[in-house]
mmCIF file with all atom_site columns, C-alpha atoms in Angstrom:
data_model
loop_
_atom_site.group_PDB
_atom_site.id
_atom_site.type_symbol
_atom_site.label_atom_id
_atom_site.label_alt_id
_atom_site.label_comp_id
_atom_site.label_asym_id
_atom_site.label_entity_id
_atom_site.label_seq_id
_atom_site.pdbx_PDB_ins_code
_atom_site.Cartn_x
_atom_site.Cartn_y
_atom_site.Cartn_z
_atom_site.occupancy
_atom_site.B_iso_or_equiv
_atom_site.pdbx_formal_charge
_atom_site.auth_seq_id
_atom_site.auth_comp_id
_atom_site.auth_asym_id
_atom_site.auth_atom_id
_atom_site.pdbx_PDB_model_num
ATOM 1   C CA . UNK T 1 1   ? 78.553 -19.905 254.554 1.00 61.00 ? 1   UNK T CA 1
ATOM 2   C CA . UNK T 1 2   ? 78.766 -23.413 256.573 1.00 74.00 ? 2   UNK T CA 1
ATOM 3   C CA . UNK T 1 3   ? 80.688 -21.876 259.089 1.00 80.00 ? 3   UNK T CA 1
ATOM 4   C CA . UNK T 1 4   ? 77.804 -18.587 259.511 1.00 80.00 ? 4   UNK T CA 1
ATOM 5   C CA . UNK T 1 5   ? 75.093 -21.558 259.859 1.00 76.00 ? 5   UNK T CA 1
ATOM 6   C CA . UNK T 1 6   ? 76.738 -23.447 262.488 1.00 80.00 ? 6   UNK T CA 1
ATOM 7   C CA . UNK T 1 7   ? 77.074 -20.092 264.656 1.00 84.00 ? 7   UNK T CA 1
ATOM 8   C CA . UNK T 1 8   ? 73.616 -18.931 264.051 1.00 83.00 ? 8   UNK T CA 1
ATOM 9   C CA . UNK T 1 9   ? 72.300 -22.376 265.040 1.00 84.00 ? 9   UNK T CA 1
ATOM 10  C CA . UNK T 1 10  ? 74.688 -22.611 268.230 1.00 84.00 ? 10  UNK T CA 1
ATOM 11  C CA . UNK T 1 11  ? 73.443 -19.342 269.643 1.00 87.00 ? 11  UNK T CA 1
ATOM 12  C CA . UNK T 1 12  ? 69.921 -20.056 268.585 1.00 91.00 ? 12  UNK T CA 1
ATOM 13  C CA . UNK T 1 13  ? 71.081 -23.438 270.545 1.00 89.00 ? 13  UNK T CA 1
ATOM 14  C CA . UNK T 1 14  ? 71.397 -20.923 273.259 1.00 89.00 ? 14  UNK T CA 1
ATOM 15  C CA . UNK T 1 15  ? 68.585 -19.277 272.930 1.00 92.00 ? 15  UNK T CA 1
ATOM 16  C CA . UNK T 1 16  ? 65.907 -21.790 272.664 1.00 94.00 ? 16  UNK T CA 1
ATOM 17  C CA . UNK T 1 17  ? 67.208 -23.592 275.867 1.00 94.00 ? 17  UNK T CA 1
ATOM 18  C CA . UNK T 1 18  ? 66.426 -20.560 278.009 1.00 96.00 ? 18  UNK T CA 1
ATOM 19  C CA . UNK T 1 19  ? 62.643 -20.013 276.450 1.00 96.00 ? 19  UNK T CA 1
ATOM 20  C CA . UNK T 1 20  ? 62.144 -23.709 277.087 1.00 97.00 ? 20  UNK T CA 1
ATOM 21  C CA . UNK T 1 21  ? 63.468 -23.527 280.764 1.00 97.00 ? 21  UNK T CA 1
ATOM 22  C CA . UNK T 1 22  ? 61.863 -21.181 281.429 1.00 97.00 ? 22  UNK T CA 1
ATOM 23  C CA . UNK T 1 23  ? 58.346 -22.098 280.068 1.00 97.00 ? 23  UNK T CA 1
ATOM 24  C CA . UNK T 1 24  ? 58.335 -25.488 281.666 1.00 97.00 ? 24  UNK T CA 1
ATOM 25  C CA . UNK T 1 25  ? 58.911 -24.059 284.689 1.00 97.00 ? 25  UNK T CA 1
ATOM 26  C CA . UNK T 1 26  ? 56.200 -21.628 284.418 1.00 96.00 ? 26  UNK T CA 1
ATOM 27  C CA . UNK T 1 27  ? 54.170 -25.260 283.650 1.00 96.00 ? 27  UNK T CA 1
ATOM 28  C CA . UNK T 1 28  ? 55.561 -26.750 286.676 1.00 95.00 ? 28  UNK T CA 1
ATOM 29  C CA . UNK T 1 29  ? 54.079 -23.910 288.726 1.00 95.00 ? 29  UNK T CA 1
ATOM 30  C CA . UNK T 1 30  ? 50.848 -23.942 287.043 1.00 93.00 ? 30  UNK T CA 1
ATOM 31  C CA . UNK T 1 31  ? 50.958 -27.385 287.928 1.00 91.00 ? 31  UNK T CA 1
ATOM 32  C CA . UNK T 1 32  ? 51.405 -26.378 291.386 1.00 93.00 ? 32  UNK T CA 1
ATOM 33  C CA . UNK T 1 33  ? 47.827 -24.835 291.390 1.00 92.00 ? 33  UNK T CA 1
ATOM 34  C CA . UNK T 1 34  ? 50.128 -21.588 291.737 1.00 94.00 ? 34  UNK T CA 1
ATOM 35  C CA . UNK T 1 35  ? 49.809 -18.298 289.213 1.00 93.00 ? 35  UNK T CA 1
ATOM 36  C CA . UNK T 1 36  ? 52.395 -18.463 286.062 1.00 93.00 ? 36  UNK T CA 1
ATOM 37  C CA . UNK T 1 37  ? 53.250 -15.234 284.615 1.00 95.00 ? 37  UNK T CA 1
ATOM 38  C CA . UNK T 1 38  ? 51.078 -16.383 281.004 1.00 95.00 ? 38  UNK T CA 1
ATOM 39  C CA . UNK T 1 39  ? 52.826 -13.143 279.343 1.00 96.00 ? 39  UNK T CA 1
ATOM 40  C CA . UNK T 1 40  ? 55.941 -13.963 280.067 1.00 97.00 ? 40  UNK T CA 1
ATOM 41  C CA . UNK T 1 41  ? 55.336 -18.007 278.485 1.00 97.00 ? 41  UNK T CA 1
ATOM 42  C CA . UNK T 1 42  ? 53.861 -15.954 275.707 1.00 97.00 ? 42  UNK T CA 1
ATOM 43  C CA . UNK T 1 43  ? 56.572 -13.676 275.052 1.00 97.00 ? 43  UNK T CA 1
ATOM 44  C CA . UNK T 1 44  ? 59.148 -16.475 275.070 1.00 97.00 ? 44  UNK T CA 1
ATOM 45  C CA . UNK T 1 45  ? 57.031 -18.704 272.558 1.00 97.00 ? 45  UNK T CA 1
ATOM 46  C CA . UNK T 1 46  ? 56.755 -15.985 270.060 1.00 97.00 ? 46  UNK T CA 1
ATOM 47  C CA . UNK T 1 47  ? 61.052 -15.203 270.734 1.00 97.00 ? 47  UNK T CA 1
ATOM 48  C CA . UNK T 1 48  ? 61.172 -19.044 270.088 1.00 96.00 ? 48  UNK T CA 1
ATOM 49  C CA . UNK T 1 49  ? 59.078 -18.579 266.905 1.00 97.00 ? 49  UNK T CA 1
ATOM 50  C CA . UNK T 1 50  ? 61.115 -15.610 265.893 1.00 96.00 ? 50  UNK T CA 1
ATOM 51  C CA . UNK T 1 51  ? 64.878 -17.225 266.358 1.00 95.00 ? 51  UNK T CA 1
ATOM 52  C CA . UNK T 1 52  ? 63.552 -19.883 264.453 1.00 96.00 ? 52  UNK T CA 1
ATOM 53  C CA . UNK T 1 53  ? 62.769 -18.140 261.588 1.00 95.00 ? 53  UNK T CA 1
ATOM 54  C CA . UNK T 1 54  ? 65.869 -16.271 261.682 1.00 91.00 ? 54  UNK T CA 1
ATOM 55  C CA . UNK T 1 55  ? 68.138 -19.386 261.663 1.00 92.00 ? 55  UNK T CA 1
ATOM 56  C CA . UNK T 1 56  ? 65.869 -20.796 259.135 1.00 91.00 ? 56  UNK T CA 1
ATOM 57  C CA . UNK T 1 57  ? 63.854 -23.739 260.983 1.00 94.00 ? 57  UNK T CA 1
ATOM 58  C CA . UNK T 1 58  ? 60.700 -23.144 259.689 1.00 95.00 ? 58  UNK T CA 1
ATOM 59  C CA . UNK T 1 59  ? 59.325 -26.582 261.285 1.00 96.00 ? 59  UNK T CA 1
ATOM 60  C CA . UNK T 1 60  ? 60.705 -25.101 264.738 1.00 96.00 ? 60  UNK T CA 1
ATOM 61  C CA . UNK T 1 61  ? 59.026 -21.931 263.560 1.00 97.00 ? 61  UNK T CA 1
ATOM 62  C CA . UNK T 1 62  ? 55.767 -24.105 262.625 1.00 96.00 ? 62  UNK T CA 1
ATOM 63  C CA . UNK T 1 63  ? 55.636 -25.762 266.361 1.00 97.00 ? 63  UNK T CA 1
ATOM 64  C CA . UNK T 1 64  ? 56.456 -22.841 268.301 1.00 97.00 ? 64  UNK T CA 1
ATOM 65  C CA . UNK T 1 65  ? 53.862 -20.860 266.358 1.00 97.00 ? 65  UNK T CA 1
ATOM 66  C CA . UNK T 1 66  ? 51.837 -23.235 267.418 1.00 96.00 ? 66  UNK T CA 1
ATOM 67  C CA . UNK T 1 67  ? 53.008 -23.084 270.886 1.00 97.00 ? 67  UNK T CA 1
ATOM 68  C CA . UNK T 1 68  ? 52.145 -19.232 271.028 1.00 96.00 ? 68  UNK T CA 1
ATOM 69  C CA . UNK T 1 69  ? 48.642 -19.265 269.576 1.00 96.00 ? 69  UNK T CA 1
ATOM 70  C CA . UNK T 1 70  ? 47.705 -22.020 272.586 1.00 97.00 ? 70  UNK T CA 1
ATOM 71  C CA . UNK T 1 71  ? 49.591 -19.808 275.395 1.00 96.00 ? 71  UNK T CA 1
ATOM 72  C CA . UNK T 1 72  ? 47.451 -16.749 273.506 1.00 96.00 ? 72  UNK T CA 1
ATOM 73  C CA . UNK T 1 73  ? 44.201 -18.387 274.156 1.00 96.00 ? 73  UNK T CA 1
ATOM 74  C CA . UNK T 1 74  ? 45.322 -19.509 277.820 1.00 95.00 ? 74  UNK T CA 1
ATOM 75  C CA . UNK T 1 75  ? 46.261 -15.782 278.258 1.00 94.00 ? 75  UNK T CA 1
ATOM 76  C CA . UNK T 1 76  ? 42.895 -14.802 276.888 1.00 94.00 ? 76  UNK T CA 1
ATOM 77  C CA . UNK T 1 77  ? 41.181 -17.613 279.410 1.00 92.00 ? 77  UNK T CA 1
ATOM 78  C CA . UNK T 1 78  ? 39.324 -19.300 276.898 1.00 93.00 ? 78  UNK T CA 1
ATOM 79  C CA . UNK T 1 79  ? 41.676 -22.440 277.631 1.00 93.00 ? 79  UNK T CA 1
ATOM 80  C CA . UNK T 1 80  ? 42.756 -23.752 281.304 1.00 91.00 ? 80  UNK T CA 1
ATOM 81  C CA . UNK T 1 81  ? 46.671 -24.216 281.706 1.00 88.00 ? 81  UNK T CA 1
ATOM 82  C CA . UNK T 1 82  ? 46.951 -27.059 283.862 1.00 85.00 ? 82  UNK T CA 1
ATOM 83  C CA . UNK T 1 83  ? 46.043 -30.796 282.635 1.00 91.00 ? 83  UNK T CA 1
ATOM 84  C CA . UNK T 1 84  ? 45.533 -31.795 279.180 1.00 94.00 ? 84  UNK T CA 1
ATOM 85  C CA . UNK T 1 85  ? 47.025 -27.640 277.546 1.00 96.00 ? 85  UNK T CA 1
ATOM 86  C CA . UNK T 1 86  ? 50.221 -27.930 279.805 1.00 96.00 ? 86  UNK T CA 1
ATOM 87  C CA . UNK T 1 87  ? 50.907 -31.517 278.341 1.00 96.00 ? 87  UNK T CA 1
ATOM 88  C CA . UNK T 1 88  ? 50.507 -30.649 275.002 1.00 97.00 ? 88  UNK T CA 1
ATOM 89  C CA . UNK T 1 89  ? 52.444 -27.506 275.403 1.00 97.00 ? 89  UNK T CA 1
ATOM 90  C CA . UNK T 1 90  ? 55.212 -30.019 276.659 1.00 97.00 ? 90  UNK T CA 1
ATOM 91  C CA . UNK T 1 91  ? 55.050 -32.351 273.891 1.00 97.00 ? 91  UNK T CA 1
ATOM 92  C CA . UNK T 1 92  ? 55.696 -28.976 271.731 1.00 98.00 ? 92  UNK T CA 1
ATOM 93  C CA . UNK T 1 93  ? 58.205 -27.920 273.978 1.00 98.00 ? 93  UNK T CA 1
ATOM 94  C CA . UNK T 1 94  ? 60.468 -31.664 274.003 1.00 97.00 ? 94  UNK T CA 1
ATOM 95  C CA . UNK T 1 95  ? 59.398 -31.467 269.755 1.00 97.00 ? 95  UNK T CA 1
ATOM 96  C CA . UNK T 1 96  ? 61.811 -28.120 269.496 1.00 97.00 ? 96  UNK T CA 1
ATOM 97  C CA . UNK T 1 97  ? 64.529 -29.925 272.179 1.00 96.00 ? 97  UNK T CA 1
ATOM 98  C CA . UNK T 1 98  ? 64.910 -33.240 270.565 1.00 95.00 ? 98  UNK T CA 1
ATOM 99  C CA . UNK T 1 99  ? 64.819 -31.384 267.208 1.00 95.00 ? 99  UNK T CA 1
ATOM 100 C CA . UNK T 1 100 ? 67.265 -29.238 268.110 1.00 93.00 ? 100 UNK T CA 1
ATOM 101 C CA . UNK T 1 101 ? 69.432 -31.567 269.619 1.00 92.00 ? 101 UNK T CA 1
ATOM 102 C CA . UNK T 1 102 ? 69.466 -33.400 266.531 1.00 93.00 ? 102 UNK T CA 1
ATOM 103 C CA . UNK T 1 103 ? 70.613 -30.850 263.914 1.00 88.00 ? 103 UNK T CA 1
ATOM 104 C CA . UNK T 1 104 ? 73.015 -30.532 266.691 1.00 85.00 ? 104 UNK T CA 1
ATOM 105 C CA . UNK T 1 105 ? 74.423 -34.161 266.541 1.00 88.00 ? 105 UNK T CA 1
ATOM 106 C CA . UNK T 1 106 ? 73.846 -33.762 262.268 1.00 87.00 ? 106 UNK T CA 1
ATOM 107 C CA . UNK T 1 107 ? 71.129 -36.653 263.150 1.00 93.00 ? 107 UNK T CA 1
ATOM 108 C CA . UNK T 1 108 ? 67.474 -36.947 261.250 1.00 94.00 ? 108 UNK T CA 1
ATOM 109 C CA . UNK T 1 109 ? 65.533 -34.719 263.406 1.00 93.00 ? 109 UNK T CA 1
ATOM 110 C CA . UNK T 1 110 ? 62.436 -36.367 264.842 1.00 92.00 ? 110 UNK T CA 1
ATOM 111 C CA . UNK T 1 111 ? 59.057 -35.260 262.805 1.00 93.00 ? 111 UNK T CA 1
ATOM 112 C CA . UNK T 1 112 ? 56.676 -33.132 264.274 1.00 95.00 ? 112 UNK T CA 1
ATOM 113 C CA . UNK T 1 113 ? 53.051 -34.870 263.334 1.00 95.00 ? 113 UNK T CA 1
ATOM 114 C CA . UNK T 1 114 ? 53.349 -35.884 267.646 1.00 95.00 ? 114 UNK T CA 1
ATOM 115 C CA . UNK T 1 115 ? 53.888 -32.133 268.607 1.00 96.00 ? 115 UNK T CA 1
ATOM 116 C CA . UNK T 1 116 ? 51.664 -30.759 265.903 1.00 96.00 ? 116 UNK T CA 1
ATOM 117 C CA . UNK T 1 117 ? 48.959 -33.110 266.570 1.00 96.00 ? 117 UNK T CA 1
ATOM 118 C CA . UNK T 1 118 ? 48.606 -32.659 270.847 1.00 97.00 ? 118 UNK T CA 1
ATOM 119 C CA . UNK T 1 119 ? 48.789 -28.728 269.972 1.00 97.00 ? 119 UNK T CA 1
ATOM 120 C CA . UNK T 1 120 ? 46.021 -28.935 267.731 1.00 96.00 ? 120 UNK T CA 1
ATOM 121 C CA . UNK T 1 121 ? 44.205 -31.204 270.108 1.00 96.00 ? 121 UNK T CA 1
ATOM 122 C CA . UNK T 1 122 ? 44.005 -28.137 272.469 1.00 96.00 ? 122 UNK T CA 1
ATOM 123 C CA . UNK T 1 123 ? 43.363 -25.542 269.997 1.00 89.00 ? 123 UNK T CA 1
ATOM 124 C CA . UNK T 1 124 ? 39.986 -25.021 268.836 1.00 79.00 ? 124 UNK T CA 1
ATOM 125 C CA . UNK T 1 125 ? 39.998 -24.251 265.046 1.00 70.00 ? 125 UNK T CA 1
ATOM 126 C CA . UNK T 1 126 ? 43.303 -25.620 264.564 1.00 61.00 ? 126 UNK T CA 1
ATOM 127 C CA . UNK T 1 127 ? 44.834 -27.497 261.288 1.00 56.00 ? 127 UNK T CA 1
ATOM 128 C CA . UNK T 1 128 ? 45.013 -31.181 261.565 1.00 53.00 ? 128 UNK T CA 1
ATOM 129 C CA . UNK T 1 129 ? 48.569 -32.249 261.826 1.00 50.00 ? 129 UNK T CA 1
ATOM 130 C CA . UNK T 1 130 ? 48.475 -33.746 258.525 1.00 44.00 ? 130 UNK T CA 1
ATOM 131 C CA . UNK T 1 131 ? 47.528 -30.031 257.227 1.00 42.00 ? 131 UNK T CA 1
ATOM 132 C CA . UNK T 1 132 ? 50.767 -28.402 258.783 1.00 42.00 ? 132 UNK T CA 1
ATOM 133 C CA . UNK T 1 133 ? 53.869 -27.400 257.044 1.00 42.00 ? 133 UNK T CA 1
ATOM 134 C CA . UNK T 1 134 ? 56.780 -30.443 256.068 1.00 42.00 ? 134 UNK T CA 1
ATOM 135 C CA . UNK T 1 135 ? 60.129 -30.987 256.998 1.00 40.00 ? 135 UNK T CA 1
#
């Protein structure tokens, strides 16, 4: 069963390093004062959300879920992507990565109250960090 986890974790390893790429690169354009392709960050943040729940992160789950509902309301236009959204979609984003990176290494993984707390900063209606789900 150990050896089943450690391949569903290094392909969700994979995975999760392609969403991310290519979500802070869509950032980095929208930094640029240039259009991102919104669906596309969308798409990838609920794939991110999805994978996690398959491999059975539900914190990663929790943050990208997170992730998604902001990217829905920048989709929507009710919240501007550049500035103060993009960084906290970044903080989420380097969250999952050093998270990741830790179950990786079999190190503690970081907590999320940072990640969970600049999302809901953003997100109007959100749960307070202190609300969200535990490790």
């Amino acid at each position: 069963m150990q050896d089943l986890r450690r391949e569903l974790l290094a392909a969700f390893d994979a995975e999760h390093r392609e969403h991310l790429r290519v979500i802070r690169a869509a950032l980095d354009t929208a930094e640029r004062g240039e259009a991102a392709d919104l669906r596309d960050m969308f798409r990838r943040a609920h794939s991110l959300k999805g994978a996690a729940r398959a491999v059975d992160l539900p914190v990663v789950e929790d943050v990208a879920h997170r992730l998604e509902a902001v990217l829905a309301q920048v989709m929507e236009g009710a919240l501007p992507l550049p500035g103060a959204v993009a960084a906290a979609v970044q903080t989420g984003l380097d969250w999952i990565e050093g998270h990741v990176a830790a179950l990786s290494a079999n190190a503690t993984p970081p907590e999320p109250a940072e990640a969970l707390r600049a999302l809901a900063a953003v997100l109007p209606g959100a749960a307070p960090a202190a609300e969200a789900a535990p490790m």
